[in-house]
Tab-separated table of C-alpha atoms and ligand atoms in Angstrom:
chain	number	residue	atom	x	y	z
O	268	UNK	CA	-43.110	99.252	109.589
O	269	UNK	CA	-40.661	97.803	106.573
O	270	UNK	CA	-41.593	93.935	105.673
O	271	UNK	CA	-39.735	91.962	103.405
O	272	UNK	CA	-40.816	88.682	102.007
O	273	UNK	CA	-38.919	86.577	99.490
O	274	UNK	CA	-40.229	83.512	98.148
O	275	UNK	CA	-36.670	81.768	97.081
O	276	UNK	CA	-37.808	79.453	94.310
O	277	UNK	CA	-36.356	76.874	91.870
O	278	UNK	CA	-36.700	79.024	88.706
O	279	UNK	CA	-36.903	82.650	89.868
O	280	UNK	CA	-36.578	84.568	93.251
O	281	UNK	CA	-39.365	86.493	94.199
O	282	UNK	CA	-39.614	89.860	96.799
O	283	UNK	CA	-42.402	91.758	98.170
O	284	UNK	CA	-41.558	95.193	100.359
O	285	UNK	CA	-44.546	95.987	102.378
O	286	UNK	CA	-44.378	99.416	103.669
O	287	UNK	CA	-48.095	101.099	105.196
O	288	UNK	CA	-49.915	100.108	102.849
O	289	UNK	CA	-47.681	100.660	100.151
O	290	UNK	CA	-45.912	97.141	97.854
O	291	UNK	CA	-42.817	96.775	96.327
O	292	UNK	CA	-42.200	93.788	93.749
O	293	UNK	CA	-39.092	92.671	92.512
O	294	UNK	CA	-38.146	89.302	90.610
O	295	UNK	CA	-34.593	88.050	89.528
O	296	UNK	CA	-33.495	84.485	88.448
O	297	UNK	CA	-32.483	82.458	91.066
O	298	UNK	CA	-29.267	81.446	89.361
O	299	UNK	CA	-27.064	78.765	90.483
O	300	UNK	CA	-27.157	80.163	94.414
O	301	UNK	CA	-30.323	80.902	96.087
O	302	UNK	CA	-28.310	82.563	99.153
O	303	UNK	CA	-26.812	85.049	96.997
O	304	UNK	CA	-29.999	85.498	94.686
O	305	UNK	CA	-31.802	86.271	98.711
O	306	UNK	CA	-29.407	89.214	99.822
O	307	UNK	CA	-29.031	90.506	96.033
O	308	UNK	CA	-33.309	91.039	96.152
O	309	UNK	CA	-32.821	92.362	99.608
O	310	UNK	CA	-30.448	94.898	98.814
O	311	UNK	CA	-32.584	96.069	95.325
O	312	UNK	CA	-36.135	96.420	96.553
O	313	UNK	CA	-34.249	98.686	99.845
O	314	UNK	CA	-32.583	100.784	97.088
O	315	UNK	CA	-36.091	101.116	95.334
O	316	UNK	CA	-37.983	101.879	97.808
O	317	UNK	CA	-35.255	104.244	99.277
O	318	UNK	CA	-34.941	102.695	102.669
O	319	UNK	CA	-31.392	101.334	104.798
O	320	UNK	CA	-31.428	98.280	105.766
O	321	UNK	CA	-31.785	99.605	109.661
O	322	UNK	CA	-35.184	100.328	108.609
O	323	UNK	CA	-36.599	96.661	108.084
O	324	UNK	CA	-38.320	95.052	110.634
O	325	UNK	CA	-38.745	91.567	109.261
O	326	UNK	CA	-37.418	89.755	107.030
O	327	UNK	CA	-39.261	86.385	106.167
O	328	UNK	CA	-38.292	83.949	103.464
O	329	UNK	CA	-40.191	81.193	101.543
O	330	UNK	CA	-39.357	79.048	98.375
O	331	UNK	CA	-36.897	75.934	98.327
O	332	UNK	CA	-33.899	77.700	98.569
O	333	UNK	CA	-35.129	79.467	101.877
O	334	UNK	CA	-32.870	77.129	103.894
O	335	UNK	CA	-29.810	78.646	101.905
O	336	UNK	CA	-30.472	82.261	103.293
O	337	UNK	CA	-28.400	81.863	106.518
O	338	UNK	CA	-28.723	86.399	107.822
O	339	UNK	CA	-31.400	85.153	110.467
O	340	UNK	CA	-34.372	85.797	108.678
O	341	UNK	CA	-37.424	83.834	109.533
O	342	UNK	CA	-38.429	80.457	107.487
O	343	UNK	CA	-42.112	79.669	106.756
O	344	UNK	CA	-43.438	76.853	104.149
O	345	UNK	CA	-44.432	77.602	100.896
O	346	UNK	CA	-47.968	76.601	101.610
O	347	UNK	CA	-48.431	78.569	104.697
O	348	UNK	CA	-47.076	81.662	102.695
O	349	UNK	CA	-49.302	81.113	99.503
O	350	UNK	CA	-52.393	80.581	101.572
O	351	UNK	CA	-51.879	83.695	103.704
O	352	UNK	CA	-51.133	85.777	99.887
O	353	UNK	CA	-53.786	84.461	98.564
O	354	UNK	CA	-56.253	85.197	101.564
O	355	UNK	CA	-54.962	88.776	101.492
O	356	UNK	CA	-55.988	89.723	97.661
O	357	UNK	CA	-58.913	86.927	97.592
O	358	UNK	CA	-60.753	86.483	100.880
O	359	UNK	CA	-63.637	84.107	99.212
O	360	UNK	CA	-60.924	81.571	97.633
O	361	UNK	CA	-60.929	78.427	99.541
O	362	UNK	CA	-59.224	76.181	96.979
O	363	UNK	CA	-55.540	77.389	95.464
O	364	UNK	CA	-53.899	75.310	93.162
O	365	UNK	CA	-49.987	76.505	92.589
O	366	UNK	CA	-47.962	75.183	89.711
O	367	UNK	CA	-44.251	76.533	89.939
O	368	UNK	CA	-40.982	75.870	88.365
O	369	UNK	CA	-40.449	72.111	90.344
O	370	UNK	CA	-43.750	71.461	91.518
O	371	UNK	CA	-47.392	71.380	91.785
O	372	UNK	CA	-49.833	71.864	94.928
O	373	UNK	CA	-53.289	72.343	95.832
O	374	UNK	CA	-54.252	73.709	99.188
O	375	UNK	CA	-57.390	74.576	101.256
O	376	UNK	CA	-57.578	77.006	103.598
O	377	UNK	CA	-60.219	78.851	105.696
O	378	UNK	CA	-61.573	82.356	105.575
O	379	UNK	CA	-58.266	83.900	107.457
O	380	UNK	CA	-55.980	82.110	104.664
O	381	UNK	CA	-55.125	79.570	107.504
O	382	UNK	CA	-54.094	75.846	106.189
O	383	UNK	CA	-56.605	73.630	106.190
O	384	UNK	CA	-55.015	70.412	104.232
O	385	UNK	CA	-53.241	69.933	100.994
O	386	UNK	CA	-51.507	67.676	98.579
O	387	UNK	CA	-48.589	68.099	96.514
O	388	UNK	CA	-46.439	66.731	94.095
O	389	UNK	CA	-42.967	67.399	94.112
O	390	UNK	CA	-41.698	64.022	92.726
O	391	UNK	CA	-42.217	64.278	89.134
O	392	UNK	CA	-41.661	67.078	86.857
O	393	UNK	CA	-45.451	66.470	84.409
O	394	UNK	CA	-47.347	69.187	85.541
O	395	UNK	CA	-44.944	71.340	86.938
O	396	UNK	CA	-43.198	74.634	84.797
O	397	UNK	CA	-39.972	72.500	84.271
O	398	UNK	CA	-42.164	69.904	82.040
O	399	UNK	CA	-43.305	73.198	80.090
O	400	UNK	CA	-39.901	74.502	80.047
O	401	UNK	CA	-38.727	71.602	78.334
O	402	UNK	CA	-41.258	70.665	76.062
O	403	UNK	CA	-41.251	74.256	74.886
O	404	UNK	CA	-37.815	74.621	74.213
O	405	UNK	CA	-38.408	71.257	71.811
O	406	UNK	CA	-40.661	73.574	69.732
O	407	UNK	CA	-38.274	76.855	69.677
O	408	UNK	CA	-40.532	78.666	71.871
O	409	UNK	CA	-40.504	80.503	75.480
O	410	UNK	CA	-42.660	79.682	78.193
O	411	UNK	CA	-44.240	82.946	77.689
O	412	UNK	CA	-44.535	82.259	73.675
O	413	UNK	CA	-47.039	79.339	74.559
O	414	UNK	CA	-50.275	80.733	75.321
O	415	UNK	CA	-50.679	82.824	72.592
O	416	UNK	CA	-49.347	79.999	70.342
O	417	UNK	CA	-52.015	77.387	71.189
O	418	UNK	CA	-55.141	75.508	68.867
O	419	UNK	CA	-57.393	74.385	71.860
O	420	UNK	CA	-59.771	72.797	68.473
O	421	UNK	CA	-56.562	71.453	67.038
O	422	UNK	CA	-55.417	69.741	70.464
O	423	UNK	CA	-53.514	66.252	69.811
O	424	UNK	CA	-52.758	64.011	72.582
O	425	UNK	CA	-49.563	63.611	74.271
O	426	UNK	CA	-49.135	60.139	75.760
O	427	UNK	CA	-45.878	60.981	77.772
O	428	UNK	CA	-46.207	61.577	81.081
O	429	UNK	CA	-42.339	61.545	81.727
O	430	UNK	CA	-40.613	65.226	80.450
O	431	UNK	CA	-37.631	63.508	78.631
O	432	UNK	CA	-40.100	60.997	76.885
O	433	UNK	CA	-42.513	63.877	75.959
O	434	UNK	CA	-39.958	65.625	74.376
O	435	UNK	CA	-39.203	62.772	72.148
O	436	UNK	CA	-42.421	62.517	71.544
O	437	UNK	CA	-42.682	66.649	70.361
O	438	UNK	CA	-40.108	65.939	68.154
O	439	UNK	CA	-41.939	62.960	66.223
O	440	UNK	CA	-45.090	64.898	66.056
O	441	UNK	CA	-43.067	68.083	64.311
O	442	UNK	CA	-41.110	65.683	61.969
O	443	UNK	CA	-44.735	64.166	60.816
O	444	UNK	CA	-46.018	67.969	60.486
O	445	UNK	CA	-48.516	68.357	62.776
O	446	UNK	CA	-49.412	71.658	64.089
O	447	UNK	CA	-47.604	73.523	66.496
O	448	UNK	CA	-50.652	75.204	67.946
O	449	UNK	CA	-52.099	71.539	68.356
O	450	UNK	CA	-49.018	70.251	69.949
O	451	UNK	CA	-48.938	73.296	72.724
O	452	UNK	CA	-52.647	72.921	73.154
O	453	UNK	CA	-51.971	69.186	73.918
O	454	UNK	CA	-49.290	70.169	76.560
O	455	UNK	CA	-51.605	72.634	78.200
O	456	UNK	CA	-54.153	69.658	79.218
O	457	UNK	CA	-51.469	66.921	79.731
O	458	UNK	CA	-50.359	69.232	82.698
O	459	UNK	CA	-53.813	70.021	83.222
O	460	UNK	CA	-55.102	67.057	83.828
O	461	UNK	CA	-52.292	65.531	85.790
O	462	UNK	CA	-52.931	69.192	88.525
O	463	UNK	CA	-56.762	68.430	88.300
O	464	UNK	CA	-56.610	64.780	89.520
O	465	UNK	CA	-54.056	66.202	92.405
O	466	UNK	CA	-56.680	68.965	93.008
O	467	UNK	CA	-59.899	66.374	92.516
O	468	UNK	CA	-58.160	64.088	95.232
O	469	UNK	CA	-57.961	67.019	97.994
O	470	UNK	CA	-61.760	68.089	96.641
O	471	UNK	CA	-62.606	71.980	95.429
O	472	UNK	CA	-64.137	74.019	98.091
O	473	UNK	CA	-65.301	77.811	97.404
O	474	UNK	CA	-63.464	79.840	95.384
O	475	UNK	CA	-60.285	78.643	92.744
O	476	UNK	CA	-57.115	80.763	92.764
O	477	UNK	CA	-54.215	79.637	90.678
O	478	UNK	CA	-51.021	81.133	91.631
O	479	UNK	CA	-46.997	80.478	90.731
O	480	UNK	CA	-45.099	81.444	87.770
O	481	UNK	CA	-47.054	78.803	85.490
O	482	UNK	CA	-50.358	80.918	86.144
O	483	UNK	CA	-49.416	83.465	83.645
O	484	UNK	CA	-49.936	81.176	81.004
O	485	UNK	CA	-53.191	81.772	79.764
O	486	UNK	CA	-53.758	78.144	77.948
O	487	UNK	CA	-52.979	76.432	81.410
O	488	UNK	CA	-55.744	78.694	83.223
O	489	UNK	CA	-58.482	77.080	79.914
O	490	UNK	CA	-57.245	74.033	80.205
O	491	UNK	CA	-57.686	73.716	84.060
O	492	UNK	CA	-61.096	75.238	83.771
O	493	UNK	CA	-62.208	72.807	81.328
O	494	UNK	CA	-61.000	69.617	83.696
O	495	UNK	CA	-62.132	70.889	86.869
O	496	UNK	CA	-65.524	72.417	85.488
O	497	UNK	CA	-65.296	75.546	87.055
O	498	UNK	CA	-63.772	79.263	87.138
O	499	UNK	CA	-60.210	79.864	88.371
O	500	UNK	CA	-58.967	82.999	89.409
O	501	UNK	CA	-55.562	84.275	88.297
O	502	UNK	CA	-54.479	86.732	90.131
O	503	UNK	CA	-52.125	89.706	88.915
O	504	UNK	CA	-49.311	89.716	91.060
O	505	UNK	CA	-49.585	85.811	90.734
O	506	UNK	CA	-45.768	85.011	90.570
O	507	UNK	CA	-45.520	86.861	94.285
O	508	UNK	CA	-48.876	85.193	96.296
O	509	UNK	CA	-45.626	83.851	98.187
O	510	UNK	CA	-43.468	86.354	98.642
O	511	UNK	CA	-46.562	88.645	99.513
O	512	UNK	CA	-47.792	85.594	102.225
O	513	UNK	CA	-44.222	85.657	103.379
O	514	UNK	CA	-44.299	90.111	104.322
O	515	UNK	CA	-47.550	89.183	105.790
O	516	UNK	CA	-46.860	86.635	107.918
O	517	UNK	CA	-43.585	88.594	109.172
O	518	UNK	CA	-45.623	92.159	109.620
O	519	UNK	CA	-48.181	90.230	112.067
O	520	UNK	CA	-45.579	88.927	114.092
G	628	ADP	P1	-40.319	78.641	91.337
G	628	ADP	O1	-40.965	79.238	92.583
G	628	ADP	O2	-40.082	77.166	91.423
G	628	ADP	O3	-39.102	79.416	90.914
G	628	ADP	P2	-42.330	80.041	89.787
G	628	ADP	O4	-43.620	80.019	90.540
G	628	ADP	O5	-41.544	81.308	89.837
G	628	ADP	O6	-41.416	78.800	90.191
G	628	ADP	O7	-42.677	79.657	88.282
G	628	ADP	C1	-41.677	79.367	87.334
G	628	ADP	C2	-42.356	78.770	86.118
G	628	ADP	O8	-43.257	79.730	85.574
G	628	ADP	C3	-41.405	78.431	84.990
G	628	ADP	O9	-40.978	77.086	85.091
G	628	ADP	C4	-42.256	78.635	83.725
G	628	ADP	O10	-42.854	77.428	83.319
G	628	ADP	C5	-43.371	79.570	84.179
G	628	ADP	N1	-43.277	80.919	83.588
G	628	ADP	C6	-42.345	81.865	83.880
G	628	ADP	N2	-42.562	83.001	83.172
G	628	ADP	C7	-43.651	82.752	82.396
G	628	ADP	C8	-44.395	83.530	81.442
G	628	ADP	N3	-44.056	84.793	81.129
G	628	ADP	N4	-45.466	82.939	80.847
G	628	ADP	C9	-45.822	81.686	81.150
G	628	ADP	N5	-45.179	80.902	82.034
G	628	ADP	C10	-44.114	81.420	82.665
C-alpha cells in the first residue's frame, strides 16, 4: 500500500511516501501557492520512489495551506498529525512541543499518539521561526547559521517581545558592539521562554519531543531544556513528524 502525507506549511512543504515499511522524504518551499507547492511534492516523491500515481492509496494533507489542496485528498489538523508522528518514532513521549514557521504548540497525547489537550499560539510571531527569521536576517545570518553562532555565557537580554521591535532592538545592540554570539544566545531564550510558559500552562507529562522546522536549531533545544528543567528529544526527521502523522493516519484508514 502507497501513503502520501504532506504537511503544507507556512515556510516549507513537507512529504512523507510510506510504502511497506519503506519512507520517502521530500521538502520544497512552499512559495507563494501552497496548492501548487501540494501537487508539485506529489508528483516528485512518485517519481522517486518510481511509482504512477494509480498506485497511491491515500493521500492525506496537513499544514495551513492544506485547505488550498482542492484533488480530494483527506484534511487532518496539524496536531492530530504531529501527535500520531511523534507516537510512531517515540512511543514514551507524552508531551510535544512544535515550534514552526507561524506558530508555536504544545500537545499531550496518550500512549497510541491520540490527542489528549493542547495549547497554541498562533497570534503572535515571538516564539515562532518567523521571529527567528527576522531577527536573524538583522544580524546577516541564516536560520541555520544560528546555533552554531551562539555564547549561551555571553547571553544579553532582549526586552522585545514584538519581532519588528526586536529587530530594532538587534540593531542598537550591534551599533553599541556587543557580541553577536550574545545577541543569538539572547534570542534562543526569549523564544524559549515565551514556548515554556505555553508548555508550563498545559503541564509536562512523560517524555519531551520537540518537533517543526525550528527543532533543528540546536541553541533552541538548550535553551528549552534549561526553562523547562528537563530533557527534550529532537527527533531526526523532525521537520516531517507531520507529514509522517499525516501517511499514518491515511494508511490506517
Ligand atoms: P511551517 O510548517 O510553518 O512551514 P516548519 O516546521 O517547516 O514551519 O519550520 C520552519 C522554520 O524552521 C523556519 O521559520 C526557521 O525558523 C526554521 N528552520 C528552517 N531550517 C532551519 C535550519 N536549517 N536550522 C534551524 N532552523 C531552521
Amino acid at each position: 500500500m502507497i501513503s502520501i502525507g504532506l504537511d503544507i506549511g507556512s515556510v516549507a512543504a513537507k512529504g512523507v511516501l510510506l510504502q511497506e515499511g519503506q519512507q520517502h522524504l521530500m521538502i520544497i518551499p512552499t512559495g507563494w501557492s501552497p496548492r501548487q507547492a501540494g501537487e508539485q511534492l506529489i508528483d516528485s516523491l512518485l517519481q522517486r520512489a518510481g511509482y504512477p500515481v494509480k498506485d497511491v492509496h491515500n493521500i492525506t494533507v496537513t499544514g495551513y495551506g492544506r485547505v488550498a489542496l482542492n484533488n480530494g485528498a483527506r484534511t487532518v489538523t496539524e496536531i492530530k498529525c504531529h501527535a500520531r508522528g511523534v507516537a510512531a518514532l517515540y512511543p514514551q513521549v507524552r508531551t510535544i512541543i512544535d515550534i514552526g514557521g507561524q506558530d508555536s504548540k504544545a500537545i499531550q497525547i496518550d500512549s497510541r499518539g491520540r490527542v489528549i489537550d493542547f495549547v497554541m499560539n498562533d497570534k503572535c510571531a515571538a516564539g515562532t521561526g518567523r521571529f527567528l527569521q527576522v531577527t536573524a536576517n538583522a544580524l546577516g545570518l541564516d536560520v541555520s547559521e544560528l546555533s552554531d553562532g551562539e555564547k549561551p555565557e555571553q547571553a544579553v537580554d532582549i526586552n522585545s517581545m514584538c519581532t519588528v521591535f526586536a529587530e530594532s532592538e538587534i540593531i542598537g545592540l550591534l551599533a553599541q558592539g556587543v557580541d553577536k554570539g550574545g545577541i543569538i544566545a539572547g534570542l534562543h531564550r526569549s523564544v524559549a521562554r515565551k514556548v515554556a510558559a505555553m508548555v508550563k500552562r498545559l503541564g509536562i507529562v512523560g517524555e519531551v519531543a520537540f518537533t517543526g522546522g525550528v527543532a533543528m536549531n540546536r541553541g533552541i533545544k538548550r535553551a528549552l531544556e534549561q526553562e523547562l528543567g528537563c530533557t527534550v528529544i529532537v527527533p531526526e526527521m523532525c521537520q516531517y513528524t507531520g507529514a509522517l502523522g499525516a501517511a499514518l493516519i491515511g494508511s490506517e484508514g
